CSV table of C-alpha atoms in Angstrom, one decimal:
chain,number,residue,atom,x,y,z
A,1,ALA,CA,0.5,9.8,-13.1
A,2,GLN,CA,2.8,8.7,-10.3
A,3,ARG,CA,1.9,5.7,-8.1
A,4,VAL,CA,3.3,4.1,-5.0
A,5,THR,CA,2.6,0.5,-4.3
A,6,GLN,CA,3.0,-1.3,-0.9
A,7,PRO,CA,2.1,-4.9,-1.6
A,8,GLU,CA,1.8,-6.0,2.0
A,9,LYS,CA,-1.0,-4.7,4.2
A,10,LEU,CA,0.4,-6.5,7.3
A,11,LEU,CA,3.8,-7.8,8.1
A,12,SER,CA,4.1,-9.8,11.3
A,13,VAL,CA,7.6,-10.8,12.6
A,14,PHE,CA,9.2,-11.9,15.9
A,15,LYS,CA,11.5,-9.6,17.9
A,16,GLY,CA,15.0,-9.9,16.6
A,17,ALA,CA,14.0,-11.0,13.1
A,18,PRO,CA,15.0,-9.0,10.1
A,19,VAL,CA,12.3,-6.8,8.5
A,20,GLU,CA,11.8,-5.6,5.0
A,21,LEU,CA,8.8,-3.4,4.1
A,22,LYS,CA,8.4,-3.3,0.3
A,23,CYS,CA,7.7,-0.2,-1.7
A,24,ASN,CA,7.6,0.2,-5.5
A,25,TYR,CA,6.9,3.3,-7.4
A,26,SER,CA,6.1,4.4,-10.9
A,27,TYR,CA,7.1,7.8,-12.1
A,28,SER,CA,8.8,8.9,-15.3
A,29,GLY,CA,11.0,11.6,-13.7
A,30,SER,CA,13.5,11.6,-10.8
A,31,PRO,CA,11.4,11.2,-7.6
A,32,GLU,CA,12.2,11.9,-4.0
A,33,LEU,CA,11.2,8.9,-1.8
A,34,PHE,CA,10.2,9.0,1.8
A,35,TRP,CA,9.1,6.6,4.6
A,36,TYR,CA,6.5,7.9,7.1
A,37,VAL,CA,5.5,6.1,10.2
A,38,GLN,CA,2.5,6.3,12.5
A,39,TYR,CA,2.8,4.7,15.9
A,40,SER,CA,-0.3,3.9,17.9
A,41,ARG,CA,-2.1,7.1,19.0
A,42,GLN,CA,0.5,9.3,17.4
A,43,ARG,CA,0.5,11.4,14.4
A,44,LEU,CA,2.1,10.6,11.1
A,45,GLN,CA,5.7,11.5,11.1
A,46,LEU,CA,8.7,11.3,8.8
A,47,LEU,CA,11.0,8.3,9.3
A,48,LEU,CA,13.5,8.8,6.6
A,49,ARG,CA,14.1,10.1,3.1
A,50,HIS,CA,16.3,8.7,0.4
A,51,ILE,CA,18.1,12.0,-0.3
A,52,SER,CA,19.7,12.1,3.1
A,53,ARG,CA,20.9,8.5,3.1
A,54,GLU,CA,20.5,8.2,6.8
A,55,SER,CA,19.7,5.4,9.3
A,56,ILE,CA,16.9,6.2,11.7
A,57,LYS,CA,16.0,3.9,14.6
A,58,GLY,CA,18.0,1.2,12.8
A,59,PHE,CA,16.0,1.5,9.6
A,60,THR,CA,17.6,2.1,6.2
A,61,ALA,CA,16.1,2.4,2.7
A,62,ASP,CA,17.9,2.5,-0.6
A,63,LEU,CA,16.5,3.9,-3.8
A,64,ASN,CA,16.9,1.4,-6.6
A,65,LYS,CA,16.0,3.2,-9.8
A,66,GLY,CA,16.4,0.1,-11.9
A,67,GLU,CA,13.8,-1.8,-10.0
A,68,THR,CA,11.9,1.4,-9.0
A,69,SER,CA,11.9,0.3,-5.4
A,70,PHE,CA,12.5,1.9,-2.0
A,71,HIS,CA,12.3,-0.9,0.4
A,72,LEU,CA,12.6,-0.2,4.2
A,73,LYS,CA,14.9,-2.6,6.1
A,74,LYS,CA,16.0,-3.2,9.6
A,75,PRO,CA,18.2,-6.1,10.6
A,76,PHE,CA,16.7,-6.8,14.0
A,77,ALA,CA,13.1,-5.8,14.7
A,78,GLN,CA,12.1,-4.4,18.1
A,79,GLU,CA,8.6,-4.4,19.7
A,80,GLU,CA,8.5,-0.7,19.6
A,81,ASP,CA,8.8,-0.8,15.8
A,82,SER,CA,5.2,-1.9,15.6
A,83,ALA,CA,3.4,0.8,13.7
A,84,MET,CA,1.9,1.7,10.3
A,85,TYR,CA,4.5,2.5,7.7
A,86,TYR,CA,3.8,4.6,4.6
A,87,CYS,CA,6.0,5.0,1.6
A,88,ALA,CA,5.6,8.3,-0.2
A,89,LEU,CA,6.9,9.9,-3.4
A,90,SER,CA,7.4,13.6,-4.3
A,91,ARG,CA,7.8,14.6,-7.9
A,92,THR,CA,10.6,16.7,-9.1
A,93,GLY,CA,10.0,20.3,-8.2
A,94,TYR,CA,6.9,19.6,-6.2
A,95,SER,CA,6.4,19.4,-2.5
A,96,THR,CA,3.2,17.4,-2.5
A,97,LEU,CA,3.4,13.7,-1.6
A,98,THR,CA,1.8,10.6,-3.2
A,99,PHE,CA,1.3,7.9,-0.6
A,100,GLY,CA,1.1,4.1,-0.7
A,101,LYS,CA,-1.7,2.3,1.2
A,102,GLY,CA,0.6,1.5,4.0
A,103,THR,CA,1.9,-1.6,5.7
A,104,MET,CA,1.2,-2.5,9.3
A,105,LEU,CA,4.3,-3.9,11.0
A,106,LEU,CA,3.6,-6.1,14.0
A,107,VAL,CA,6.6,-7.2,16.1
A,108,SER,CA,5.8,-9.9,18.6
A,109,PRO,CA,7.9,-10.8,21.6
B,1,GLU,CA,5.9,25.2,20.9
B,2,ALA,CA,6.1,25.0,17.1
B,3,ASP,CA,3.4,22.6,16.0
B,4,ILE,CA,0.4,22.1,13.7
B,5,TYR,CA,-3.0,22.0,15.3
B,6,GLN,CA,-6.3,20.6,14.1
B,7,THR,CA,-9.7,21.1,15.5
B,8,PRO,CA,-12.0,19.4,16.1
B,9,ARG,CA,-10.4,16.1,16.5
B,10,TYR,CA,-13.7,14.3,16.3
B,11,LEU,CA,-17.0,15.5,14.9
B,12,VAL,CA,-20.3,13.8,14.2
B,13,ILE,CA,-22.8,15.9,12.3
B,14,GLY,CA,-26.0,15.5,10.3
B,15,THR,CA,-26.4,15.5,6.6
B,16,GLY,CA,-26.7,18.9,5.0
B,17,LYS,CA,-24.8,20.8,7.8
B,18,LYS,CA,-21.9,23.1,7.0
B,19,ILE,CA,-18.7,22.4,8.8
B,20,THR,CA,-15.2,23.9,8.9
B,21,LEU,CA,-12.2,22.0,10.0
B,22,GLU,CA,-9.6,24.3,11.4
B,23,CYS,CA,-5.8,23.9,10.9
B,24,SER,CA,-3.2,26.2,12.3
B,25,GLN,CA,0.6,25.9,12.3
B,26,THR,CA,3.1,27.9,14.3
B,27,MET,CA,6.2,26.7,12.4
B,28,GLY,CA,6.3,29.6,9.9
B,29,HIS,CA,5.8,27.3,7.0
B,30,ASP,CA,4.6,28.7,3.7
B,31,LYS,CA,3.3,25.4,2.3
B,32,MET,CA,0.2,23.7,3.7
B,33,TYR,CA,-1.8,20.7,2.7
B,34,TRP,CA,-5.0,18.8,3.3
B,35,TYR,CA,-5.1,15.0,2.9
B,36,GLN,CA,-8.1,12.7,3.2
B,37,GLN,CA,-7.7,9.2,4.4
B,38,ASP,CA,-10.4,6.5,4.6
B,39,PRO,CA,-9.8,3.7,7.1
B,40,GLY,CA,-7.2,1.2,5.7
B,41,MET,CA,-6.6,3.3,2.6
B,42,GLU,CA,-3.9,5.6,1.4
B,43,LEU,CA,-3.8,9.3,2.0
B,44,HIS,CA,-5.1,11.4,-0.9
B,45,LEU,CA,-4.1,15.0,-1.4
B,46,ILE,CA,-7.3,17.1,-1.7
B,47,HIS,CA,-6.0,20.7,-1.4
B,48,TYR,CA,-2.7,22.6,-1.0
B,49,SER,CA,-1.4,26.1,-0.7
B,50,TYR,CA,2.0,27.5,-1.3
B,51,GLY,CA,1.3,30.8,0.5
B,52,VAL,CA,-1.3,33.4,1.4
B,53,ASN,CA,-4.1,33.8,-1.2
B,54,SER,CA,-2.8,30.7,-3.0
B,55,THR,CA,-4.9,27.5,-3.1
B,56,GLU,CA,-4.9,24.5,-5.5
B,57,LYS,CA,-6.9,21.4,-5.8
B,58,GLY,CA,-5.0,18.1,-5.2
B,59,ASP,CA,-5.0,14.7,-6.8
B,60,LEU,CA,-8.4,13.6,-5.4
B,61,SER,CA,-11.4,15.6,-6.3
B,62,SER,CA,-13.2,16.9,-3.3
B,63,GLU,CA,-16.3,18.9,-2.7
B,64,SER,CA,-14.6,20.8,0.1
B,65,THR,CA,-13.1,24.2,-0.2
B,66,VAL,CA,-10.1,25.9,1.5
B,67,SER,CA,-8.9,29.4,2.1
B,68,ARG,CA,-5.5,30.9,3.0
B,69,ILE,CA,-5.9,34.4,4.3
B,70,ARG,CA,-3.1,34.1,6.9
B,71,THR,CA,0.1,32.1,6.6
B,72,GLU,CA,-0.6,30.1,9.7
B,73,HIS,CA,-4.2,29.2,9.1
B,74,PHE,CA,-5.6,26.9,6.4
B,75,PRO,CA,-9.3,25.9,7.2
B,76,LEU,CA,-11.3,23.4,5.2
B,77,THR,CA,-15.0,23.8,4.7
B,78,LEU,CA,-17.8,21.6,3.6
B,79,GLU,CA,-20.9,23.6,2.7
B,80,SER,CA,-23.3,20.7,2.9
B,81,ALA,CA,-22.0,17.5,4.5
B,82,ARG,CA,-22.9,14.1,3.2
B,83,PRO,CA,-22.3,10.6,4.5
B,84,SER,CA,-19.7,10.1,1.7
B,85,HIS,CA,-17.6,12.8,3.3
B,86,THR,CA,-17.1,10.6,6.4
B,87,SER,CA,-13.3,10.2,6.6
B,88,GLN,CA,-10.2,11.4,8.4
B,89,TYR,CA,-8.8,14.7,7.3
B,90,LEU,CA,-5.1,15.4,7.9
B,91,CYS,CA,-3.6,18.9,7.7
B,92,ALA,CA,0.1,19.3,7.1
B,93,SER,CA,2.7,21.9,6.4
B,94,SER,CA,6.2,21.7,5.0
B,95,ASP,CA,9.6,23.2,5.3
B,96,PRO,CA,11.7,23.2,2.1
B,97,GLY,CA,14.8,22.3,4.0
B,98,GLY,CA,18.2,21.8,2.5
B,99,LEU,CA,17.8,18.0,2.1
B,100,GLY,CA,14.4,18.0,0.4
B,101,ASN,CA,10.9,18.6,1.5
B,102,THR,CA,9.8,17.5,4.9
B,103,ILE,CA,6.0,17.5,5.6
B,104,TYR,CA,4.7,17.7,9.2
B,105,PHE,CA,1.3,16.4,9.9
B,106,GLY,CA,-1.4,17.4,12.4
B,107,GLU,CA,-3.2,14.8,14.5
B,108,GLY,CA,-6.1,14.6,12.1
B,109,SER,CA,-9.8,15.4,12.3
B,110,TRP,CA,-12.2,12.4,12.2
B,111,LEU,CA,-15.5,13.4,10.5
B,112,THR,CA,-18.6,11.3,10.6
B,113,VAL,CA,-21.7,12.4,8.7
B,114,VAL,CA,-24.9,10.7,9.7
């Protein structure tokens, strides 16, 4: 069965510092990987997905199949980035998602 | 406005009661999902549907049931609620767009069984 691991429950950084939220997965096929974000008092929403290779709100994530990782990075954190971040995996040919436990990012001024 | 709606947002009920969590989407999506999330834990898929009259159980076993009689409506029912059912229930739908599956979530229904 597939699994998504986010090793950090909480990541606390200062404004302007680089951020890396870790995500590792286990799946024998070719997965689709996603990052979802939940800001305070808002619903869970898609941040980015590996297949589109995009940068959203300054965040990027690269799929490393050798290390089975999909870490989320941003060079300079902003206070408005404070939120709960979930890494998720979709199996080949399926639309359902398997989520990690999430990492709370706290950016202090 | 195209969106996904869940009601009620918060519900406190007694053990043994029957409850239905409503979910409707106006985005025209065929695929809909129910996830369950306990505080501080990951989301677990409990039910999904790929279209009208199609329902499947998810990765996490659940005593709840679902129905899909209309494309836009995907209600979840607990026949006899128990304290172990206390959790947040998230409804979602997806659009199989060109760059892969994007899932849109509702605001969630917080259920407390006392």
